[in-house]
Amino acid sequence: MKTSRFWAWLVFAVGAAYFFIPLIATFEFSLRMRRGEYSFDAYRVVLGDSRFQETFGYSVTVAVFTILLGVFLVVPTAYWIRLRMPHLRPIVEFITLLPLVIPAIVIVFGYIRMYGSNSPLPFLGSARGTDALLVIGYATLALPYMYRAVDTGLRTIDVRTLTEAAQILGAGWATIIARVILPNVLIAVLSGAFLTFAIVIGEFTLASLLNRPAFGPYLQNIGANRAYEPAALAVIAFAITWGCMSVIQILARFAPKSANRPN
Amino acid sequence: MADPFLSIQNVKKSFGNVAVVKDFNLDVGAGEFVSFLGPSGCGKTTMLRIVAGFEEPSAGKVLIGGKDVTGLKPNQRNIGMVFQAYALFPNLTVAQNIGFGLKVAGVPKAEAQARIDEMLGIIKLPDFGDRYPYQLSGGQQQRIALARALAPKPKLLLLDEPLSALDAKVRISLREEIRSIQKKLGITTIFVTHDQEEALSMSDRIVVMNEGRADQTGTPFEIYNRPSTKFVANFVGTLNVLEGTISDAASGTVKINAEEIGLKGKLNGSKSGDTLSLALRPEAISLGRKAGNDSNLTGQIADVHFLGSVIRVRVGVGQNVVSLDTFNSPSSPPPVVGQKTEISFSSGDVLVLH
Ligand SMILES: Nc1ncnc2c1ncn2[C@@H]1O[C@H](COP(=O)(O)OP(=O)(O)OP(=O)(O)O)[C@@H](O)[C@H]1O
Ligand SMILES: [Mg+2]
């Protein structure tokens, strides 16, 4: 009993050290911009940089559109597959996993070939078109997380009976999805959304190769040219990701208690 | 029926090559309460879902109010439905659940609110409007589900084993409540159950289903006392079966073990020497001879169950064991196992199963 507990703590301590020491070191380093004393100068410089504000704002906007696209794409799909085509689920799950296997660089070269300004679909011919393509690409990258989150949410409700109950009361598909399905998987959708947000904020490959002014390329650029600011940015990026994760945790507490499956 | 409200005509349904409903016919009058009774897997739910529009029949049609609805979607049929698993929307309050159909139909807010309050009154949960489904007991949830189904004033109410997830006490009180609400509103209702007591106590008529067919359709009295097939006789109520041989078809004499009873006029067409199954309800058999009972058999008490006001006695008669009920009387001691006894019954109560 005693010894097993000792080993458990040891493993925990090693794991925590592995995780936290680089983080603490980075944080410590980010405070050393002013010679001889700790200060938040690096943060002040970073946050005051207009390019930080622009790229960050751009990425947040792209993230919001990506989330909307993901929700519109994934919620009806996952719902329909649970309701009517459960035999297709393994196939769809496999497809949604592909973005984890296929590197983003492959996707972006595919895009450049497919949607160049001379192609029938010249997305890349204009900045707006490229933005749209970026959103679509990000929605693809986030698909594994979004689909899994929504599908897990759908598992907690009796999709078929709730659908039929709504149908017999006169509801059409739009009403069913908007008033019955979506609200009951909202927490799952939101956790998918925050994961998407975290991915989009830090993404480099797509944004850089499509030449969009996103936060990822900015991070890279700063990292290559400055000393203290990248450390500050890394800490900020961590804080954002952690913020997203904590929001997911908090939201999970508010998940509607399912009446169909009483504890 | 002169002018049925719901008419199910020659409906068949197969899943793949498995025929689940085989040529189902039924007319239901306006305001009638009809139960589908049958064992698990006999196609009750499937038939109900065809009426609701969730399944398309492979053949045949469904008419509601004289109109062919076979091709209509569930949301165009103006039907109320209550599900076994309650199926309340977990994200909506009780009032919002009840108002769901009204909102979909575009009923103005004030009118909808009045209707919601009315429904909450009818199901006797007037103060529950602001609760969420998870804050309710099963029985309360099912009452809300009933109110939700009835709020848009449907013409037809379908209930698929609405009570089977509830405990015995709630089941019985809710059974009575559903029936009284149904009567008050005069709504045509189909109630699916595999519980014969439920069907017998609630229904105007019962359809006993067996392997996708309606074996018999009739009032609870008819179904119970004059089952038309062996299946119905066995499925509804407790039945004692005695095997006999016709010793003289002309006079209607049937031999059971070494004793003979007369069943004149009940043997329709059977010949001397044929074997027969004779069925008797427990309440048709008396222990000992009794005035008015023209048939007697001897046996031996095999088992005595004291149930309070009644005593259920099992009597061995030759190879067969029959159950019968006697009333408990404080002044006379109950029968004793092993005791020789006579049983008697009226030949008029004997069901000859072919
Ligand atoms: N969608 C379906 N696909 C294939 N077979 C089905 C389908 N729905 C029902 N069945 C089959 O049809 C038969 C009748 O099912 P149904 O649900 O109508 O029975 P039931 O009388 O309601 O039984 P229970 O009392 O158990 O609810 C069953 O054997 C079932 O397996
Ligand atoms: Mg069923």
XYZ file of C-alpha atoms and ligand atoms in Angstrom:
649
model
C 0.000 0.000 0.000
C 2.611 2.495 1.166
C 5.138 1.660 -1.538
C 2.596 1.691 -4.351
C 1.539 5.096 -3.217
C 5.137 6.261 -3.184
C 5.640 5.098 -6.776
C 2.435 6.699 -7.899
C 3.558 10.025 -6.457
C 6.978 9.657 -7.965
C 5.553 9.053 -11.437
C 3.261 12.004 -10.933
C 6.126 14.217 -9.837
C 8.286 13.228 -12.798
C 5.408 13.830 -15.188
C 4.630 17.196 -13.636
C 8.285 18.198 -13.781
C 8.521 17.174 -17.414
C 5.526 19.311 -18.148
C 6.065 22.324 -15.933
C 9.816 22.924 -15.894
C 10.033 24.084 -19.541
C 6.940 26.189 -18.987
C 8.322 27.781 -15.842
C 11.679 28.282 -17.507
C 10.022 29.975 -20.467
C 8.002 32.154 -18.153
C 11.042 33.041 -16.123
C 12.967 33.895 -19.278
C 10.122 36.034 -20.582
C 10.419 38.218 -17.473
C 14.098 39.016 -17.991
C 13.942 41.579 -20.746
C 14.973 44.353 -18.407
C 18.541 43.745 -17.334
C 19.035 42.723 -13.716
C 15.402 42.558 -12.633
C 12.155 40.787 -13.464
C 9.627 42.786 -15.443
C 6.701 42.368 -17.776
C 8.416 44.432 -20.462
C 8.364 41.621 -23.004
C 4.607 41.322 -22.545
C 4.177 45.054 -22.839
C 6.128 45.082 -26.081
C 4.227 42.114 -27.499
C 0.778 43.290 -26.540
C 1.566 46.806 -27.736
C 2.742 45.615 -31.134
C 0.140 46.558 -33.736
C 0.991 43.450 -35.750
C 0.198 41.332 -32.731
C -3.199 42.970 -32.486
C -3.881 42.681 -36.212
C -2.832 39.077 -36.617
C -4.518 38.021 -33.414
C -7.738 39.759 -34.448
C -7.533 38.152 -37.863
C -7.084 34.679 -36.393
C -9.923 35.152 -33.927
C -12.213 36.166 -36.800
C -11.132 33.171 -38.846
C -11.659 30.935 -35.811
C -15.208 32.201 -35.352
C -16.077 31.503 -38.975
C -14.398 28.113 -38.766
C -16.484 27.235 -35.744
C -19.697 28.312 -37.479
C -18.837 26.308 -40.581
C -17.876 23.299 -38.453
C -21.138 23.416 -36.507
C -23.259 23.736 -39.647
C -21.390 20.894 -41.229
C -20.972 18.498 -38.343
C -24.148 18.774 -36.268
C -26.607 17.824 -39.042
C -24.222 15.189 -40.387
C -23.559 13.488 -37.070
C -27.268 13.711 -36.243
C -28.379 12.210 -39.530
C -25.876 9.401 -39.263
C -27.031 8.514 -35.776
C -30.667 8.709 -36.813
C -30.824 7.126 -40.217
C -27.509 5.685 -41.306
C -25.791 4.141 -38.293
C -24.142 1.616 -40.593
C -22.152 4.480 -42.143
C -20.700 5.586 -38.831
C -17.388 3.707 -39.075
C -16.809 5.164 -42.551
C -17.607 8.715 -41.486
C -15.470 8.347 -38.386
C -12.600 7.230 -40.568
C -13.065 10.182 -42.899
C -13.123 12.632 -40.013
C -9.856 11.160 -38.778
C -8.050 11.711 -42.070
C -6.946 15.290 -41.245
C -4.949 13.844 -38.356
C -3.115 11.560 -40.752
C -2.693 13.798 -43.779
C -0.291 16.665 -43.069
C -1.658 20.168 -43.485
C 1.024 20.836 -46.058
C -0.505 18.225 -48.349
C -3.876 19.895 -47.991
C -2.471 23.313 -48.775
C -0.624 22.160 -51.886
C -3.810 20.459 -52.998
C -5.612 23.753 -52.533
C -3.022 25.704 -54.450
C -3.301 23.302 -57.380
C -7.095 23.080 -57.297
C -8.076 26.677 -56.612
C -5.370 28.744 -58.315
C -6.406 31.922 -60.133
C -6.557 30.020 -63.449
C -8.709 27.174 -62.140
C -12.498 26.996 -62.567
C -12.834 27.803 -58.846
C -10.341 30.662 -58.388
C -10.574 30.953 -54.608
C -6.980 32.064 -54.462
C -7.560 34.898 -56.917
C -8.703 37.291 -54.184
C -7.939 37.910 -50.521
C -11.548 37.190 -49.490
C -11.520 33.969 -51.482
C -8.288 32.931 -49.805
C -9.789 33.750 -46.418
C -12.737 31.534 -47.273
C -10.393 28.761 -48.309
C -8.470 29.158 -45.070
C -11.698 28.818 -43.082
C -12.631 25.719 -45.050
C -9.180 24.260 -44.516
C -9.329 24.926 -40.789
C -12.774 23.360 -40.582
C -11.198 20.273 -42.115
C -8.314 20.298 -39.645
C -10.747 20.658 -36.738
C -13.091 17.980 -38.076
C -11.744 15.101 -35.956
C -12.322 17.074 -32.756
C -15.612 18.646 -33.738
C -17.142 15.413 -34.990
C -16.082 13.414 -31.968
C -17.338 16.054 -29.556
C -20.734 16.313 -31.238
C -21.107 12.575 -31.654
C -20.355 12.053 -27.973
C -22.959 14.676 -27.132
C -25.532 12.942 -29.292
C -24.852 9.676 -27.526
C -26.139 11.120 -24.255
C -29.630 11.764 -25.640
C -32.123 9.402 -27.204
C -31.866 10.959 -30.642
C -34.447 8.802 -32.337
C -37.227 9.072 -29.790
C -36.724 12.798 -29.271
C -36.827 13.306 -33.027
C -40.015 11.306 -33.336
C -41.593 13.091 -30.386
C -40.886 16.417 -32.088
C -42.043 15.167 -35.485
C -45.382 13.920 -34.251
C -45.902 17.321 -32.615
C -45.647 18.841 -36.079
C -42.005 19.939 -36.193
C -39.971 19.915 -39.411
C -36.256 19.197 -39.704
C -35.054 22.766 -39.153
C -37.108 23.068 -35.955
C -35.968 19.671 -34.722
C -32.296 20.483 -35.185
C -32.533 24.036 -33.864
C -34.862 23.454 -30.900
C -34.339 19.850 -29.879
C -30.993 18.508 -31.059
C -28.661 21.501 -30.934
C -29.631 22.712 -27.432
C -29.116 19.232 -26.038
C -25.656 18.875 -27.519
C -24.726 22.516 -26.999
C -22.098 21.779 -24.386
C -20.508 19.207 -26.659
C -20.644 21.659 -29.554
C -19.016 24.340 -27.405
C -16.193 22.055 -26.355
C -15.675 21.233 -30.023
C -15.728 24.957 -30.701
C -13.037 25.745 -28.140
C -10.827 22.978 -29.433
C -11.286 24.443 -32.903
C -10.407 27.865 -31.533
C -7.223 26.564 -29.951
C -6.194 24.886 -33.207
C -6.900 27.884 -35.410
C -5.139 30.405 -33.181
C -1.807 28.634 -33.341
C -1.952 27.139 -36.840
C 1.029 27.974 -39.021
C 1.230 25.866 -42.177
C -2.012 26.742 -43.935
C -1.909 30.419 -43.043
C 1.716 30.818 -44.010
C 1.502 29.006 -47.341
C -1.708 30.775 -48.268
C 0.052 33.959 -47.203
C -2.603 35.228 -44.810
C -1.760 37.645 -41.941
C -2.582 35.145 -39.199
C -1.266 34.779 -35.674
C 0.678 31.568 -36.351
C 3.039 33.061 -38.955
C 3.445 36.138 -36.729
C 4.524 33.906 -33.842
C 7.008 32.199 -36.092
C 8.336 35.485 -37.370
C 8.842 36.923 -33.905
C 10.377 33.665 -32.743
C 12.970 33.792 -35.459
C 13.957 37.424 -34.889
C 13.609 38.293 -31.211
C 14.802 36.925 -27.891
C 12.356 37.650 -25.054
C 9.129 38.346 -26.905
C 8.731 34.789 -28.245
C 8.850 33.473 -24.697
C 6.163 35.942 -23.684
C 4.089 34.952 -26.709
C 4.448 31.282 -25.891
C 3.175 31.944 -22.380
C 0.279 33.984 -23.784
C -0.566 31.232 -26.244
C -0.513 28.721 -23.405
C -2.790 30.906 -21.337
C -5.264 31.133 -24.227
C -5.302 27.379 -24.734
C -5.674 26.741 -21.041
C -8.401 29.330 -20.878
C -10.275 27.426 -23.581
C -9.824 24.145 -21.737
C -11.069 25.573 -18.449
C -14.092 27.035 -20.181
C -14.873 23.560 -21.557
C -14.561 22.106 -18.058
C -16.829 24.763 -16.586
C -19.399 24.350 -19.337
C -19.492 20.606 -18.803
C -20.967 21.262 -15.356
C -23.903 23.020 -16.942
C -24.696 20.184 -19.333
C -28.468 19.606 -19.254
C -29.248 16.600 -17.167
C -30.788 14.085 -19.455
C -34.261 13.036 -18.462
C -34.159 10.111 -20.805
C -31.368 8.459 -18.937
C -31.956 9.281 -15.309
C -28.782 8.540 -13.378
C -68.546 -0.039 -38.434
C -70.671 2.582 -40.135
C -68.290 5.505 -40.052
C -64.937 4.607 -38.531
C -62.665 7.444 -37.482
C -59.523 5.416 -37.994
C -59.462 2.697 -40.569
C -56.526 0.375 -41.091
C -57.022 -1.597 -44.276
C -55.032 -4.671 -45.320
C -51.809 -3.283 -43.913
C -48.683 -5.363 -44.322
C -45.156 -4.534 -43.273
C -41.941 -6.391 -43.908
C -38.413 -5.532 -42.844
C -36.222 -7.122 -45.479
C -37.910 -10.443 -46.009
C -39.300 -10.719 -42.487
C -43.035 -10.091 -42.442
C -43.763 -8.281 -39.184
C -47.354 -7.195 -39.847
C -49.435 -9.538 -41.958
C -52.710 -8.258 -43.321
C -53.948 -6.113 -40.476
C -57.486 -4.729 -40.576
C -59.159 -2.560 -37.984
C -61.849 0.091 -37.780
C -61.884 2.366 -34.751
C -64.879 4.570 -33.992
C -64.544 8.202 -32.949
C -63.820 8.458 -29.230
C -63.095 4.780 -28.895
C -60.263 3.415 -26.750
C -58.715 0.410 -28.457
C -55.786 -1.604 -27.111
C -53.302 -3.656 -29.094
C -52.459 -6.570 -26.855
C -49.943 -9.236 -27.666
C -46.640 -10.820 -26.708
C -43.299 -9.145 -27.298
C -42.318 -8.983 -30.947
C -45.798 -9.545 -32.361
C -45.752 -6.243 -34.258
C -47.759 -3.913 -31.985
C -45.241 -1.089 -32.050
C -44.715 -1.508 -35.773
C -48.453 -1.224 -36.418
C -48.686 1.845 -34.194
C -45.729 3.453 -35.956
C -47.440 2.861 -39.286
C -50.486 4.745 -38.001
C -48.199 7.542 -36.755
C -46.373 7.679 -40.081
C -42.928 6.677 -38.802
C -43.022 3.522 -40.883
C -44.419 3.154 -44.335
C -46.601 0.085 -44.839
C -45.427 -2.387 -47.484
C -49.054 -2.673 -48.568
C -52.477 -1.408 -47.528
C -53.615 1.975 -46.298
C -54.481 4.006 -43.236
C -57.435 6.396 -43.198
C -57.986 9.004 -40.515
C -61.315 10.794 -40.533
C -62.056 9.256 -43.926
C -58.888 10.708 -45.452
C -56.111 8.497 -46.762
C -52.997 9.486 -44.795
C -50.759 6.625 -45.922
C -48.405 8.978 -47.770
C -48.397 11.779 -45.178
C -45.422 12.527 -42.951
C -45.858 12.205 -39.172
C -45.822 15.982 -38.746
C -48.773 16.371 -41.109
C -51.096 13.898 -39.411
C -52.273 15.794 -36.332
C -51.675 12.858 -34.032
C -50.602 12.879 -30.396
C -48.193 10.215 -29.238
C -46.814 9.073 -25.900
C -43.664 6.981 -25.840
C -42.550 4.310 -23.425
C -39.372 6.240 -22.592
C -41.287 9.538 -21.942
C -39.134 11.347 -24.520
C -39.553 14.761 -22.921
C -37.156 17.355 -24.309
C -34.526 17.574 -21.557
C -33.537 21.149 -22.418
C -37.065 22.522 -22.071
C -39.154 23.151 -18.978
C -42.388 21.303 -18.409
C -44.376 24.258 -19.728
C -42.161 24.546 -22.806
C -42.495 20.825 -23.406
C -46.271 21.024 -23.289
C -46.208 24.127 -25.451
C -43.870 22.647 -28.063
C -46.584 21.524 -30.453
C -48.454 24.794 -30.014
C -45.350 26.838 -30.802
C -44.628 24.746 -33.887
C -48.216 25.311 -35.005
C -47.804 29.064 -34.525
C -50.405 29.424 -31.786
C -50.242 32.962 -30.298
C -48.367 33.191 -27.011
C -51.257 34.060 -24.710
C -53.453 31.359 -26.150
C -50.651 28.811 -25.857
C -50.038 29.785 -22.232
C -53.717 29.328 -21.437
C -53.686 25.907 -23.060
C -50.529 24.914 -21.161
C -52.151 25.907 -17.877
C -55.281 24.006 -18.809
C -53.258 20.881 -19.611
C -51.263 21.162 -16.362
C -54.612 21.273 -14.579
C -55.937 18.248 -16.412
C -52.921 16.134 -15.466
C -53.096 17.515 -11.909
C -49.604 19.016 -11.872
C -50.568 22.707 -11.876
C -47.381 23.987 -10.215
C -44.849 22.065 -12.252
C -44.565 24.371 -15.262
C -41.116 25.720 -14.424
C -39.452 22.424 -13.619
C -37.168 20.513 -15.911
C -37.858 16.893 -16.828
C -34.960 15.562 -14.770
C -36.609 17.029 -11.675
C -39.667 14.816 -12.084
C -40.497 11.242 -11.200
C -41.246 8.758 -13.957
C -44.971 8.947 -13.381
C -44.916 12.745 -13.479
C -42.825 12.723 -16.637
C -45.277 10.429 -18.334
C -48.179 12.688 -17.348
C -46.314 15.639 -18.841
C -45.733 13.581 -21.978
C -49.471 12.949 -22.139
C -50.207 16.643 -21.701
C -47.677 17.500 -24.397
C -49.320 15.037 -26.782
C -52.804 16.398 -26.060
C -52.023 20.120 -26.010
C -52.305 20.694 -29.789
C -55.733 19.007 -29.699
C -54.911 16.040 -31.908
C -57.666 13.931 -33.387
C -55.965 10.679 -32.507
C -53.860 9.650 -29.528
C -51.328 6.834 -29.734
C -49.689 5.368 -26.639
C -46.915 2.796 -26.884
C -46.597 0.955 -23.580
C -46.629 4.258 -21.694
C -46.794 2.602 -18.297
C -44.290 -0.200 -18.589
C -41.364 1.799 -17.214
C -43.279 2.696 -14.048
C -43.657 0.840 -10.788
C -46.815 -1.118 -10.054
C -48.629 1.417 -7.904
C -48.060 4.370 -10.211
C -48.978 2.173 -13.135
C -52.420 1.457 -11.779
C -53.237 5.023 -10.773
C -51.962 6.415 -14.057
C -53.936 3.797 -15.942
C -57.133 5.125 -14.422
C -56.059 8.701 -14.969
C -55.288 8.180 -18.661
C -58.631 6.505 -19.185
C -60.569 9.256 -17.427
C -58.764 12.016 -19.360
C -59.410 10.112 -22.584
C -63.103 9.855 -21.776
C -63.345 13.475 -20.765
C -61.745 14.670 -23.997
C -63.445 12.008 -26.087
C -60.279 11.442 -28.063
C -59.891 8.348 -30.227
C -57.060 6.366 -28.699
C -54.865 3.400 -29.501
C -53.005 1.949 -26.588
C -50.273 -0.625 -27.042
C -49.517 -2.979 -24.203
C -48.415 -6.493 -23.462
C -50.083 -6.359 -20.068
C -53.482 -8.039 -20.299
C -54.738 -6.515 -17.080
C -54.064 -3.059 -18.492
C -55.850 -3.884 -21.731
C -58.835 -5.498 -20.009
C -59.332 -2.702 -17.511
C -58.920 0.286 -19.830
C -60.241 -0.586 -23.249
C -63.507 -0.289 -25.096
C -62.152 -2.924 -27.414
C -59.035 -5.040 -27.522
C -57.159 -6.290 -30.556
C -55.209 -9.393 -29.591
C -52.215 -9.626 -31.880
C -50.258 -12.736 -32.649
C -47.338 -12.845 -35.071
C -48.388 -9.770 -36.996
C -52.065 -10.570 -37.240
C -55.143 -9.482 -35.319
C -56.243 -12.827 -33.875
C -59.384 -11.448 -32.293
C -60.967 -8.042 -31.894
C -63.645 -7.531 -29.282
C -64.694 -5.998 -25.993
C -62.712 -7.070 -22.937
C -65.732 -9.195 -21.941
C -65.777 -10.993 -25.275
C -62.031 -11.472 -25.417
C -61.909 -12.875 -21.930
C -65.014 -15.031 -21.977
C -65.232 -16.049 -25.596
C -61.708 -16.256 -26.969
C -61.932 -17.318 -30.572
C -58.527 -18.937 -30.894
C -56.345 -21.053 -28.689
C -53.744 -18.296 -28.705
C -56.173 -15.690 -27.380
C -57.514 -18.066 -24.765
C -54.006 -18.790 -23.556
C -52.686 -15.274 -23.723
C -55.534 -13.523 -21.960
C -56.162 -14.599 -18.405
C -55.281 -17.827 -16.671
C -56.625 -20.871 -18.367
C -57.008 -24.449 -17.265
C -56.747 -26.915 -20.078
C -58.172 -30.428 -19.794
C -57.462 -32.994 -22.471
C -60.471 -35.126 -23.368
C -61.702 -37.608 -25.947
C -65.104 -37.540 -27.575
C -66.831 -40.757 -26.639
C -70.131 -39.973 -28.377
C -70.288 -37.034 -30.724
C -74.072 -37.255 -31.193
C -74.910 -36.805 -27.509
C -71.895 -34.556 -26.887
C -70.279 -36.833 -24.349
C -66.597 -36.217 -23.672
C -64.439 -38.479 -21.590
C -61.824 -36.928 -19.315
C -59.690 -39.581 -17.657
C -62.347 -42.111 -16.600
C -65.150 -39.609 -16.133
C -67.604 -38.244 -18.640
C -69.144 -34.822 -19.067
C -71.762 -33.604 -21.508
C -70.895 -30.812 -23.946
C -73.869 -30.967 -26.239
C -73.812 -28.391 -29.002
C -70.201 -27.345 -28.374
C -68.337 -29.883 -30.415
C -69.171 -28.371 -33.806
C -68.264 -31.021 -36.287
C -65.872 -33.163 -34.271
C -66.230 -36.931 -34.526
C -66.312 -39.635 -31.896
C -62.770 -40.601 -30.903
C -61.318 -37.115 -31.595
C -59.240 -35.606 -28.825
C -60.116 -32.132 -27.609
C -58.638 -29.411 -25.432
C -61.217 -28.034 -23.048
C -60.432 -24.743 -21.376
C -61.893 -23.295 -18.204
C -61.221 -20.015 -16.432
C -60.311 -20.422 -12.751
C -63.411 -18.506 -11.718
C -65.668 -20.895 -13.637
C -64.626 -23.850 -11.472
C -65.927 -24.504 -7.976
C -64.433 -26.691 -5.321
C -67.003 -29.383 -4.541
C -70.424 -29.745 -6.082
C -72.471 -26.631 -6.493
C -76.026 -25.951 -7.564
C -76.127 -24.943 -11.224
C -72.930 -26.770 -12.119
C -73.823 -29.718 -14.335
C -70.348 -31.232 -14.662
C -68.207 -32.829 -11.973
C -64.735 -34.309 -11.934
C -62.742 -35.841 -9.117
C -59.239 -34.848 -8.209
C -56.731 -34.233 -5.466
C -55.605 -30.944 -3.974
C -52.068 -30.309 -5.227
C -51.330 -26.864 -3.927
C -52.951 -24.107 -1.852
C -51.990 -20.419 -2.120
C -53.514 -18.170 0.475
C -53.784 -14.716 -1.152
C -55.911 -12.958 1.462
C -59.437 -12.496 0.274
C -59.106 -15.340 -2.195
C -57.459 -18.712 -1.985
C -55.996 -20.084 -5.197
C -56.167 -23.869 -5.183
C -54.525 -26.194 -7.648
C -56.235 -29.528 -8.128
C -54.756 -32.508 -9.941
C -57.315 -34.065 -12.275
C -55.725 -37.097 -13.904
C -52.750 -35.800 -15.896
C -53.953 -32.206 -15.724
C -53.704 -29.600 -13.002
C -56.421 -26.984 -12.783
C -56.305 -23.717 -10.847
C -59.401 -22.351 -9.223
C -60.171 -19.557 -6.797
C -62.328 -19.780 -3.713
C -63.168 -16.919 -1.422
C -61.615 -16.989 1.990
C -64.158 -17.467 4.721
C -62.968 -17.049 8.292
C -65.294 -19.774 9.576
C -64.170 -22.604 7.320
C -60.581 -23.841 7.164
C -58.765 -23.772 3.821
C -58.361 -26.987 1.791
C -55.472 -29.270 2.685
C -52.877 -30.529 0.217
C -53.388 -34.204 -0.645
C -57.104 -34.184 0.175
C -59.423 -35.884 -2.353
C -61.965 -33.488 -3.736
C -64.484 -32.871 -6.445
C -64.561 -29.930 -8.780
C -67.618 -28.760 -10.611
C -68.395 -26.337 -13.403
C -71.125 -25.492 -15.849
C -70.651 -27.056 -19.271
C -71.725 -23.693 -20.695
C -68.472 -22.147 -19.431
C -66.256 -24.683 -21.173
C -64.253 -23.288 -24.103
C -63.554 -25.919 -26.705
C -60.194 -25.106 -28.288
C -59.681 -26.476 -31.741
N -36.652 -1.278 -38.108
C -36.717 -2.621 -38.027
N -35.922 -3.390 -38.791
C -35.986 -4.736 -38.713
N -36.813 -5.411 -37.917
C -37.647 -4.712 -37.136
C -37.640 -3.277 -37.145
N -38.558 -2.850 -36.253
C -39.108 -3.953 -35.722
N -38.568 -5.085 -36.249
C -38.935 -6.467 -35.904
O -40.324 -6.590 -36.014
C -40.846 -7.409 -35.006
C -41.993 -6.711 -34.303
O -41.484 -5.613 -33.608
P -42.395 -4.658 -32.744
O -41.498 -3.630 -32.152
O -43.516 -4.171 -33.580
O -42.920 -5.633 -31.633
P -43.838 -5.311 -30.369
O -45.066 -6.093 -30.523
O -43.993 -3.852 -30.186
O -42.981 -5.919 -29.198
P -42.704 -5.344 -27.708
O -43.871 -5.734 -26.877
O -41.463 -6.070 -27.306
O -42.507 -3.866 -27.813
C -39.699 -7.771 -34.095
O -39.307 -9.097 -34.387
C -38.618 -6.799 -34.466
O -37.373 -7.405 -34.349
Mg -43.266 -2.424 -28.768
